[in-house]
């Protein structure tokens, strides 16, 4: 039994982004040489999620797949985009001071909606591996979702495989 | 350390179904002979989820456990059942053409609600195994949820155990 | 490859509680001596969840971190606190009889909101371990959430590590 780790990066934007990372994860699995086991795709960021869904084929003007935009629209109803301080309880005054101490701008903490969406969607998926293939089903694709709308950033996608 | 896989099937209906698969999963664990490890119950379908909850004892006229019907009722408020094209952005025109190319009926793609509910509920559960038993707690039961209401289908429930 | 289990306890209250268990889980990892693998933090209770989020720094008058109170406020909109029988379908009459047979009070079953919130938030998190450290990212903290508001109880937090 072997444990294999690898990390790759995606670039987010100032709107929710959904990067289809299926092929990159397949590349990691192939490189690992493991044929049987479980594979974890994991976000180490508190405003991101990893989800599995079908590809929508169609995209909107921003290039977002329509099913993912439907997901954003549902989230917008229950967890509206944070547009100013006071809309949510968080961030409070100590949190802002802590951020300023890290040379962050105060507005970078106005991503409460993204934190809450990340909790609901979860930060990882676990996928069985058999005969060197992830068992994604006929339509399953792996998306790295970044719900943070306050700044564009480079994000880490972690893959870990335990198997043989 | 051993990796054990098994798949069994359930039959869905044209309403959300919640199959209690606890005993079937216990049967897989027993058959595996593994006593210690982790067990993954996994859906390979993009409109299904696996969840753990207590049994409700009571059912509605359709045979749905009342707690699961409460869950459907909550989902109906935030992600209403898709009743016609245009209600959600997805499915768009390319997605419909792709489906027709697989000899699907166009209406089979009107399951956007089920895709979104599946994202929120997640597609797998991971359960610790000790002394040959899943640690489900006093009331935990494993349900395979199929949110797809457009057609009744046979679905695959995958179980994978890593342990010794 | 080794499998390591440990359980510790937290005390809940008659409001949703969010215990930051990060240091306790780090202690379990250190005690295990494992350096590489995956770590599962798991709730065996059907009204609890395990989530990863950033620390809010600020708390409300009850001591609840503000980001977690925002989460409760969102949940309250879509799954309101159950205040009396008949508000949700569950618990039905057979469920109440079963509870009374275990010497429970009928009102203890009025926690339907907590069961539903637990389904949406999930009952475990899986975290990669490298070089003896959990990969939580710069801000990730592990919270054990108890959504049950009908009674204060001692709860079990299970940690399982597979690694070497």
Coordinates of C-alpha atoms in Angstrom, one line a residue:
Chain A
X1 CA 0.0 0.0 0.0
X2 CA 1.4 3.4 -1.0
X3 CA 0.5 7.0 -0.2
X4 CA 0.9 9.4 -3.1
X5 CA 0.5 13.3 -2.9
X6 CA 0.5 15.9 -5.5
X7 CA -0.6 19.6 -5.7
X8 CA -1.4 21.7 -8.7
X9 CA -2.7 25.2 -9.1
X10 CA -5.7 26.9 -10.7
X11 CA -6.3 30.7 -11.2
X12 CA -9.6 32.1 -9.7
X13 CA -11.4 35.3 -10.7
X14 CA -13.6 37.9 -9.1
X15 CA -16.7 35.8 -9.6
X16 CA -17.4 32.2 -8.6
X17 CA -15.2 29.9 -10.7
X18 CA -15.6 26.2 -11.4
X19 CA -12.5 24.7 -12.9
X20 CA -13.0 21.3 -14.5
X21 CA -9.8 19.5 -13.1
X22 CA -10.8 16.0 -14.1
X23 CA -8.0 15.6 -16.6
X24 CA -5.4 17.0 -14.3
X25 CA -6.5 14.6 -11.6
X26 CA -6.4 11.7 -14.0
X27 CA -2.8 12.7 -14.9
X28 CA -1.9 12.6 -11.2
X29 CA -3.4 9.1 -10.9
X30 CA -1.6 7.9 -13.9
X31 CA 1.7 9.3 -12.7
X32 CA 1.2 7.6 -9.3
X33 CA 1.1 4.2 -11.0
X34 CA -1.6 3.1 -8.5
X35 CA -4.3 0.9 -9.8
X36 CA -6.6 0.3 -6.8
X37 CA -7.5 2.4 -3.8
X38 CA -9.1 5.7 -2.9
X39 CA -8.3 9.2 -4.3
X40 CA -9.0 12.4 -2.4
X41 CA -9.3 15.7 -4.2
X42 CA -9.0 18.4 -1.5
X43 CA -9.2 22.2 -1.1
X44 CA -7.1 23.7 1.6
X45 CA -8.9 27.0 1.2
X46 CA -11.9 28.1 3.4
X47 CA -13.8 29.7 0.5
X48 CA -13.5 26.9 -2.0
X49 CA -15.1 23.5 -2.6
X50 CA -14.5 20.4 -4.6
X51 CA -17.6 18.9 -6.3
X52 CA -18.5 16.2 -8.8
X53 CA -21.1 17.0 -11.4
X54 CA -21.9 16.5 -15.1
X55 CA -20.6 18.8 -17.7
X56 CA -23.2 21.3 -18.9
X57 CA -21.9 21.6 -22.5
X58 CA -23.3 25.2 -22.7
X59 CA -21.7 28.2 -21.0
X60 CA -22.8 31.8 -20.2
X61 CA -21.1 34.9 -21.5
X62 CA -18.5 34.6 -18.7
X63 CA -17.7 31.1 -19.7
X64 CA -19.3 29.5 -16.6
X65 CA -21.1 26.2 -17.3
X66 CA -24.8 26.7 -17.1
X67 CA -25.4 24.0 -14.4
X68 CA -22.7 25.7 -12.2
X69 CA -24.4 29.1 -12.8
X70 CA -27.7 27.6 -11.7
X71 CA -25.9 26.5 -8.5
X72 CA -24.6 30.1 -8.0
X73 CA -28.1 31.4 -8.5
X74 CA -29.5 29.0 -5.9
X75 CA -26.8 30.0 -3.5
X76 CA -27.5 33.7 -4.2
X77 CA -31.0 33.2 -2.9
X78 CA -30.0 31.6 0.4
X79 CA -26.5 33.2 1.0
X80 CA -26.4 36.5 -1.0
X81 CA -23.1 37.9 -2.1
X82 CA -21.6 40.1 0.6
X83 CA -21.5 43.6 -0.7
X84 CA -20.7 45.7 2.4
X85 CA -19.8 45.3 6.0
X86 CA -22.8 44.7 8.3
X87 CA -24.6 42.5 5.9
X88 CA -23.4 39.5 7.8
X89 CA -22.1 39.4 11.4
X90 CA -18.7 38.2 10.1
X91 CA -16.2 39.8 9.7
X92 CA -16.2 41.5 13.1
X93 CA -13.8 44.2 14.3
X94 CA -11.1 41.8 15.6
X95 CA -11.1 39.9 12.4
X96 CA -10.5 43.1 10.4
X97 CA -7.7 44.1 12.7
X98 CA -6.1 40.7 12.3
X99 CA -6.3 41.0 8.5
X100 CA -4.8 44.5 8.5
X101 CA -2.0 43.1 10.5
X102 CA -1.3 40.7 7.6
X103 CA -1.3 43.7 5.2
X104 CA -4.7 42.7 3.8
X105 CA -7.2 45.3 2.7
X106 CA -10.3 45.4 4.9
X107 CA -12.5 44.6 1.9
X108 CA -10.8 41.3 1.4
X109 CA -12.6 40.0 4.4
X110 CA -16.0 40.7 2.9
X111 CA -16.2 37.2 1.6
X112 CA -18.6 35.8 4.2
X113 CA -20.9 34.4 1.5
X114 CA -18.0 32.3 0.1
X115 CA -17.1 30.9 3.5
X116 CA -20.7 29.8 4.0
X117 CA -21.1 28.4 0.6
X118 CA -17.9 26.4 1.0
X119 CA -19.3 24.8 4.3
X120 CA -22.5 23.7 2.5
X121 CA -20.7 22.3 -0.5
X122 CA -17.8 20.6 1.4
X123 CA -14.1 20.9 0.7
X124 CA -13.2 17.5 -0.7
X125 CA -14.4 14.5 -2.7
X126 CA -13.3 10.9 -2.2
X127 CA -13.4 8.7 -5.3
X128 CA -12.8 4.9 -5.6
X129 CA -10.1 3.8 -8.0
X130 CA -10.2 0.4 -9.7
X131 CA -8.0 -0.9 -12.5
X132 CA -6.2 2.4 -12.7
X133 CA -9.4 4.5 -13.3
X134 CA -11.4 6.7 -11.1
X135 CA -15.0 5.5 -10.8
X136 CA -16.7 8.7 -11.9
X137 CA -19.6 7.1 -13.7
X138 CA -20.5 8.0 -17.3
X139 CA -21.0 11.8 -16.7
X140 CA -19.0 12.7 -13.5
X141 CA -16.5 15.5 -13.8
X142 CA -14.5 17.0 -10.9
X143 CA -14.8 20.7 -10.4
X144 CA -12.7 22.9 -8.1
X145 CA -15.1 25.7 -7.1
X146 CA -13.8 29.1 -5.8
X147 CA -16.7 31.1 -4.3
X148 CA -14.5 34.0 -3.3
X149 CA -15.5 37.1 -5.2
X150 CA -13.2 39.7 -3.5
X151 CA -10.0 39.0 -5.3
X152 CA -8.5 36.8 -8.0
X153 CA -6.0 34.3 -6.7
X154 CA -3.9 31.3 -7.4
X155 CA -5.3 28.3 -5.6
X156 CA -3.9 24.9 -4.6
X157 CA -5.7 21.7 -5.5
X158 CA -4.4 18.7 -3.6
X159 CA -4.7 15.1 -4.7
X160 CA -3.9 12.2 -2.4
X161 CA -4.1 8.6 -3.3
X162 CA -3.9 5.6 -1.0
X163 CA -3.7 2.3 -2.8
X164 CA -1.5 -0.2 -4.6
Chain B
X1 CA -3.9 -3.8 4.3
X2 CA -6.5 -4.9 1.8
X3 CA -8.8 -3.0 -0.7
X4 CA -12.2 -4.5 -1.2
X5 CA -14.8 -3.3 -3.8
X6 CA -18.4 -4.3 -4.3
X7 CA -21.3 -2.8 -6.2
X8 CA -25.0 -3.6 -5.7
X9 CA -28.1 -2.1 -7.3
X10 CA -31.3 -0.3 -6.2
X11 CA -34.3 0.7 -8.2
X12 CA -35.4 4.4 -8.3
X13 CA -38.8 5.9 -9.0
X14 CA -40.2 9.1 -10.6
X15 CA -40.0 10.8 -7.2
X16 CA -37.1 11.3 -4.9
X17 CA -36.3 7.9 -3.3
X18 CA -34.3 7.1 -0.2
X19 CA -33.3 3.5 0.0
X20 CA -32.0 2.3 3.4
X21 CA -29.0 0.3 2.3
X22 CA -27.5 -0.2 5.8
X23 CA -28.0 -4.0 5.8
X24 CA -26.6 -4.4 2.3
X25 CA -23.5 -2.5 3.2
X26 CA -23.1 -4.5 6.4
X27 CA -23.3 -7.6 4.3
X28 CA -20.5 -6.3 2.1
X29 CA -18.4 -5.6 5.1
X30 CA -19.0 -9.0 6.6
X31 CA -18.2 -10.7 3.2
X32 CA -14.9 -8.7 3.0
X33 CA -13.7 -10.2 6.2
X34 CA -12.1 -6.8 7.1
X35 CA -12.2 -5.8 10.8
X36 CA -10.6 -2.4 10.9
X37 CA -10.4 0.4 8.4
X38 CA -12.5 2.9 6.5
X39 CA -15.6 2.2 4.4
X40 CA -16.8 4.4 1.6
X41 CA -20.3 4.2 0.3
X42 CA -20.3 6.0 -3.1
X43 CA -22.8 7.1 -5.8
X44 CA -21.4 7.3 -9.3
X45 CA -24.5 9.1 -10.5
X46 CA -24.7 12.9 -10.7
X47 CA -28.3 13.2 -9.5
X48 CA -27.9 10.9 -6.4
X49 CA -26.4 11.2 -2.9
X50 CA -25.4 9.0 -0.1
X51 CA -26.4 10.2 3.4
X52 CA -26.5 9.0 7.0
X53 CA -29.6 9.7 9.1
X54 CA -31.8 8.2 11.7
X55 CA -34.8 6.1 10.6
X56 CA -38.1 8.0 10.9
X57 CA -40.2 4.9 11.7
X58 CA -43.2 6.7 10.1
X59 CA -43.7 6.9 6.3
X60 CA -46.1 8.9 4.0
X61 CA -48.6 7.4 1.6
X62 CA -45.7 6.9 -0.9
X63 CA -43.7 4.9 1.6
X64 CA -41.1 7.8 2.0
X65 CA -39.8 8.1 5.6
X66 CA -41.1 11.4 7.0
X67 CA -37.7 12.8 7.8
X68 CA -36.6 12.3 4.2
X69 CA -39.9 13.9 3.0
X70 CA -39.0 16.9 5.3
X71 CA -35.7 17.0 3.5
X72 CA -37.4 17.0 0.1
X73 CA -39.7 19.8 1.3
X74 CA -36.8 21.9 2.3
X75 CA -35.1 21.3 -1.0
X76 CA -38.3 22.1 -2.9
X77 CA -38.2 25.6 -1.3
X78 CA -34.6 26.4 -2.4
X79 CA -34.2 24.2 -5.5
X80 CA -37.8 23.7 -6.9
X81 CA -38.5 20.6 -9.0
X82 CA -37.7 21.5 -12.7
X83 CA -41.1 21.3 -14.6
X84 CA -40.2 22.7 -18.0
X85 CA -37.2 24.1 -20.0
X86 CA -36.3 27.7 -19.2
X87 CA -36.9 27.3 -15.4
X88 CA -33.2 26.8 -14.9
X89 CA -30.4 27.9 -17.3
X90 CA -29.3 24.2 -17.6
X91 CA -30.0 22.2 -19.8
X92 CA -28.9 24.5 -22.7
X93 CA -29.2 23.8 -26.4
X94 CA -25.9 21.9 -26.8
X95 CA -26.7 19.7 -23.8
X96 CA -30.1 18.7 -25.4
X97 CA -28.4 18.0 -28.7
X98 CA -25.8 15.8 -27.0
X99 CA -28.6 13.9 -25.2
X100 CA -30.6 13.3 -28.4
X101 CA -27.4 12.0 -29.9
X102 CA -27.4 9.3 -27.2
X103 CA -31.1 8.5 -28.1
X104 CA -32.3 10.2 -24.9
X105 CA -35.6 12.1 -24.8
X106 CA -35.2 15.9 -24.4
X107 CA -37.3 15.8 -21.2
X108 CA -34.8 13.4 -19.5
X109 CA -32.5 16.4 -19.2
X110 CA -35.0 18.4 -17.2
X111 CA -33.5 17.1 -13.9
X112 CA -31.5 20.2 -13.0
X113 CA -33.0 20.3 -9.5
X114 CA -31.7 16.7 -8.9
X115 CA -28.1 17.7 -10.0
X116 CA -28.1 20.7 -7.7
X117 CA -29.6 18.8 -4.7
X118 CA -26.9 16.1 -5.3
X119 CA -24.1 18.8 -5.1
X120 CA -25.5 20.1 -1.8
X121 CA -25.9 16.6 -0.2
X122 CA -22.7 15.1 -1.5
X123 CA -22.1 11.8 -3.3
X124 CA -20.5 9.7 -0.6
X125 CA -20.1 8.9 3.0
X126 CA -16.9 7.6 4.7
X127 CA -17.5 5.5 7.8
X128 CA -14.9 4.2 10.3
X129 CA -14.8 0.4 10.9
X130 CA -13.7 -1.1 14.2
X131 CA -13.9 -4.8 15.3
X132 CA -15.8 -5.7 12.1
X133 CA -18.6 -3.1 12.7
X134 CA -19.3 0.3 11.0
X135 CA -19.4 3.0 13.6
X136 CA -22.8 4.4 12.8
X137 CA -23.8 5.4 16.3
X138 CA -27.0 4.3 17.9
X139 CA -29.4 5.7 15.2
X140 CA -27.3 6.1 12.1
X141 CA -28.7 4.4 8.9
X142 CA -27.2 4.7 5.4
X143 CA -29.5 6.0 2.7
X144 CA -29.0 6.0 -1.1
X145 CA -30.9 9.1 -2.3
X146 CA -32.0 9.5 -5.9
X147 CA -33.3 13.0 -6.5
X148 CA -33.9 12.4 -10.2
X149 CA -37.7 12.6 -11.0
X150 CA -37.7 12.3 -14.8
X151 CA -37.4 8.6 -15.0
X152 CA -37.2 5.4 -12.9
X153 CA -33.8 3.7 -13.2
X154 CA -31.6 1.0 -11.8
X155 CA -28.7 2.7 -9.9
X156 CA -25.3 1.4 -8.7
X157 CA -24.3 1.7 -5.1
X158 CA -20.5 1.3 -4.7
X159 CA -18.9 0.1 -1.5
X160 CA -15.1 0.3 -1.0
X161 CA -13.2 -0.8 2.1
X162 CA -9.6 -0.2 2.9
X163 CA -8.5 -2.1 6.0
X164 CA -7.2 -5.3 7.5
Chain C
X1 CA 0.4 1.1 6.9
X2 CA -1.4 1.5 10.2
X3 CA -5.0 2.2 11.3
X4 CA -5.3 4.4 14.4
X5 CA -8.6 5.2 16.2
X6 CA -9.3 7.6 19.0
X7 CA -12.5 9.2 20.5
X8 CA -12.8 12.2 22.6
X9 CA -15.8 14.1 24.0
X10 CA -17.3 17.6 23.8
X11 CA -20.2 19.0 25.8
X12 CA -23.1 20.6 23.8
X13 CA -25.7 23.2 24.8
X14 CA -29.3 24.0 24.1
X15 CA -28.3 26.1 21.2
X16 CA -26.2 25.2 18.1
X17 CA -22.6 24.8 19.3
X18 CA -19.4 24.8 17.3
X19 CA -16.4 23.4 19.2
X20 CA -13.0 24.1 17.7
X21 CA -11.4 20.7 18.0
X22 CA -8.3 21.4 15.9
X23 CA -5.8 21.1 18.8
X24 CA -7.4 17.9 20.1
X25 CA -7.2 16.3 16.7
X26 CA -3.6 17.5 16.3
X27 CA -2.9 15.8 19.6
X28 CA -4.4 12.5 18.4
X29 CA -2.3 12.7 15.2
X30 CA 0.9 13.3 17.2
X31 CA 0.1 10.5 19.6
X32 CA -0.5 8.1 16.7
X33 CA 3.0 8.7 15.5
X34 CA 1.8 8.6 11.8
X35 CA 3.5 11.0 9.4
X36 CA 1.7 10.4 6.1
X37 CA -1.8 9.4 5.2
X38 CA -5.4 10.5 5.6
X39 CA -7.3 11.5 8.7
X40 CA -11.0 11.3 9.2
X41 CA -12.8 13.4 11.8
X42 CA -16.3 11.8 12.2
X43 CA -19.5 12.4 14.1
X44 CA -21.5 9.4 15.0
X45 CA -24.6 11.5 15.9
X46 CA -27.4 12.2 13.4
X47 CA -27.8 15.9 14.5
X48 CA -24.1 16.9 14.4
X49 CA -21.6 17.7 11.7
X50 CA -17.9 18.2 11.3
X51 CA -16.8 21.2 9.2
X52 CA -13.6 23.1 8.4
X53 CA -13.6 26.9 8.4
X54 CA -11.6 29.9 9.4
X55 CA -11.7 31.2 12.9
X56 CA -13.9 34.4 13.1
X57 CA -11.8 36.0 16.0
X58 CA -15.0 37.8 17.1
X59 CA -17.8 36.0 19.1
X60 CA -21.4 37.0 20.0
X61 CA -22.8 37.3 23.6
X62 CA -23.2 33.5 23.7
X63 CA -19.6 32.9 22.8
X64 CA -20.5 31.7 19.3
X65 CA -18.0 32.7 16.6
X66 CA -19.6 35.2 14.3
X67 CA -19.1 33.2 11.1
X68 CA -20.8 30.2 12.7
X69 CA -23.6 32.4 13.8
X70 CA -24.0 33.6 10.2
X71 CA -24.2 29.9 9.3
X72 CA -27.0 29.4 11.9
X73 CA -28.8 32.4 10.6
X74 CA -28.7 31.1 7.0
X75 CA -30.0 27.7 8.2
X76 CA -32.7 29.4 10.2
X77 CA -34.1 30.8 6.9
X78 CA -34.2 27.5 5.1
X79 CA -34.7 25.0 7.9
X80 CA -36.3 26.9 10.8
X81 CA -35.8 25.7 14.4
X82 CA -38.5 23.2 15.2
X83 CA -40.6 24.7 18.0
X84 CA -43.6 22.3 18.2
X85 CA -45.0 19.1 16.8
X86 CA -46.6 19.5 13.4
X87 CA -44.1 22.0 12.1
X88 CA -42.3 19.3 10.2
X89 CA -43.7 15.9 9.2
X90 CA -41.1 14.2 11.4
X91 CA -41.4 13.0 14.2
X92 CA -44.5 11.0 13.5
X93 CA -46.5 9.0 16.0
X94 CA -44.5 5.7 15.7
X95 CA -41.3 7.6 16.3
X96 CA -42.6 9.3 19.4
X97 CA -43.8 5.9 20.8
X98 CA -40.3 4.4 20.1
X99 CA -38.7 7.3 21.9
X100 CA -41.0 6.9 24.9
X101 CA -40.1 3.2 25.0
X102 CA -36.5 4.3 25.5
X103 CA -37.6 6.6 28.4
X104 CA -37.1 9.7 26.3
X105 CA -39.4 12.7 26.7
X106 CA -41.5 13.4 23.6
X107 CA -40.1 16.9 23.2
X108 CA -36.6 15.4 22.7
X109 CA -37.7 14.3 19.2
X110 CA -38.5 17.9 18.2
X111 CA -35.0 18.2 16.7
X112 CA -36.0 17.7 13.0
X113 CA -34.2 21.0 12.1
X114 CA -31.0 19.6 13.5
X115 CA -31.3 16.3 11.5
X116 CA -31.8 18.2 8.3
X117 CA -29.0 20.7 8.9
X118 CA -26.7 17.7 9.7
X119 CA -27.5 16.1 6.3
X120 CA -26.6 19.3 4.4
X121 CA -23.4 20.0 6.3
X122 CA -22.2 16.3 6.3
X123 CA -21.0 14.2 9.2
X124 CA -17.2 14.0 8.6
X125 CA -14.2 15.7 7.0
X126 CA -11.2 13.9 5.4
X127 CA -7.9 15.6 5.7
X128 CA -4.5 14.7 4.1
X129 CA -1.6 14.3 6.4
X130 CA 2.0 15.0 5.2
X131 CA 5.2 15.1 7.3
X132 CA 3.2 14.6 10.5
X133 CA 0.9 17.6 9.9
X134 CA -2.7 17.9 8.7
X135 CA -2.9 20.0 5.5
X136 CA -5.5 22.5 6.8
X137 CA -4.2 25.5 4.9
X138 CA -3.3 28.8 6.5
X139 CA -6.7 29.4 8.1
X140 CA -8.5 26.0 8.3
X141 CA -9.8 25.0 11.8
X142 CA -11.9 21.9 12.5
X143 CA -15.3 22.4 14.2
X144 CA -17.6 19.9 15.7
X145 CA -21.1 21.3 15.2
X146 CA -24.0 20.2 17.3
X147 CA -27.3 21.5 15.8
X148 CA -29.5 19.8 18.4
X149 CA -31.3 22.4 20.5
X150 CA -33.6 20.2 22.6
X151 CA -31.0 19.1 25.2
X152 CA -27.4 19.5 26.2
X153 CA -25.4 16.4 25.9
X154 CA -21.9 14.8 25.9
X155 CA -21.0 14.0 22.3
X156 CA -18.3 11.7 20.8
X157 CA -15.8 13.0 18.2
X158 CA -14.1 10.2 16.4
X159 CA -10.7 10.4 14.8
X160 CA -9.3 7.7 12.5
X161 CA -6.0 7.8 10.7
X162 CA -4.8 5.5 8.0
X163 CA -1.1 6.0 7.2
X164 CA 2.5 5.3 8.0

